[in-house]
Amino acid sequence: HTRHCSPGKQWYQRRVRGLRKEEEERLEREKEEQRQKEAKERAEAEKKERQKQNKLLKGERKKLRDNVKARNYFCQGSDNIVQAMENLELLLLGVTLDDMKKLNGVSSDATAFSSQYSALLDAQLKEQEAKKRENLAKAKQSQEQHKEQSLNMDKFTTPDIALLVKAVKIFPPGTVNRWNTIADYLNQHSTVCKTYDNQDVIKKVKKLQSGEEADLRSKVNAQAYENFEKAQKQRIEEVQAGGGISNRDTLNSALQKEEATKKNKGPWTTEEQKLLEESLKKYPASFGAERWDSIAAHVATRSKKDCMRRYKDLVEQIKAKKAKQ
């Protein structure tokens, strides 16, 4: 047996529910408005109190400054008055409103005023010195930690070295912004580090070429690709015809080919000249000790000495041309 409500009763029930919901929403709005009103009142009260305290603080500071100035900042003879004025400003910024009121309250008593002023100033100077020592200690500790990390930490793991060798082949000499492109490639495909930059790449390639990491290089030759394949969830895209490093290639052979490209003893090409001019603008004299290393890395097909010699020749040509004019 099923009971059915009449249409009139159903309308009445819906109406009651609607009115109840409207009342609940109204009450909630009133509560929210009240909360906002109270929060606004508190904020205004706090603002007025801060303004009041700032006004009082400003007044007491002026009194204290005038009282100390009237006593020539407690300086005598050859005392450094500029330093004394700086000490006063330090005191005004450090002491509380109550301390200033107490100090100004004894300004009519020269002995008491001088004694309390000296005590407060000594406390502020000691606090400032302690903070300075603390900051110096923290800075020294930070520098030592950074230095230790720089010496002991190497971003390049064995898989990433193999990845670097592959990138060196994918992006051969002559590639625009070659070292930045290789760094981006490493950041995209490495499972260990995502913060390589062009200087990281240049320094690592130079180390590998110079033989400083021969043991690591041998290890890469034997295991890099196997470890790399295990670490990667997907194989890196196969290098298109003529690019990439095959499984038969070794790190030594790849780096030897890379080095061989720099042993170009022929005339400078238009492309090489363009790259040299770009790098001279990108790495000005203010760049530092690694300027010519970076320039040679940018040109890619010329050594550091070649770039320096080419620059010197161009400068001499320009000077000779100007002399004829």
XYZ file of C-alpha atoms in Angstrom, residues 312-325:
14
model
C 94.766 39.348 -32.816
C 95.084 39.194 -36.620
C 91.747 40.964 -37.090
C 92.724 43.719 -34.653
C 96.030 44.250 -36.491
C 94.221 44.374 -39.845
C 91.823 47.015 -38.527
C 94.698 49.081 -37.119
C 96.588 48.868 -40.421
C 93.504 49.903 -42.365
C 92.950 52.930 -40.093
C 96.627 53.910 -40.420
C 96.300 54.081 -44.209
C 93.279 56.387 -44.028
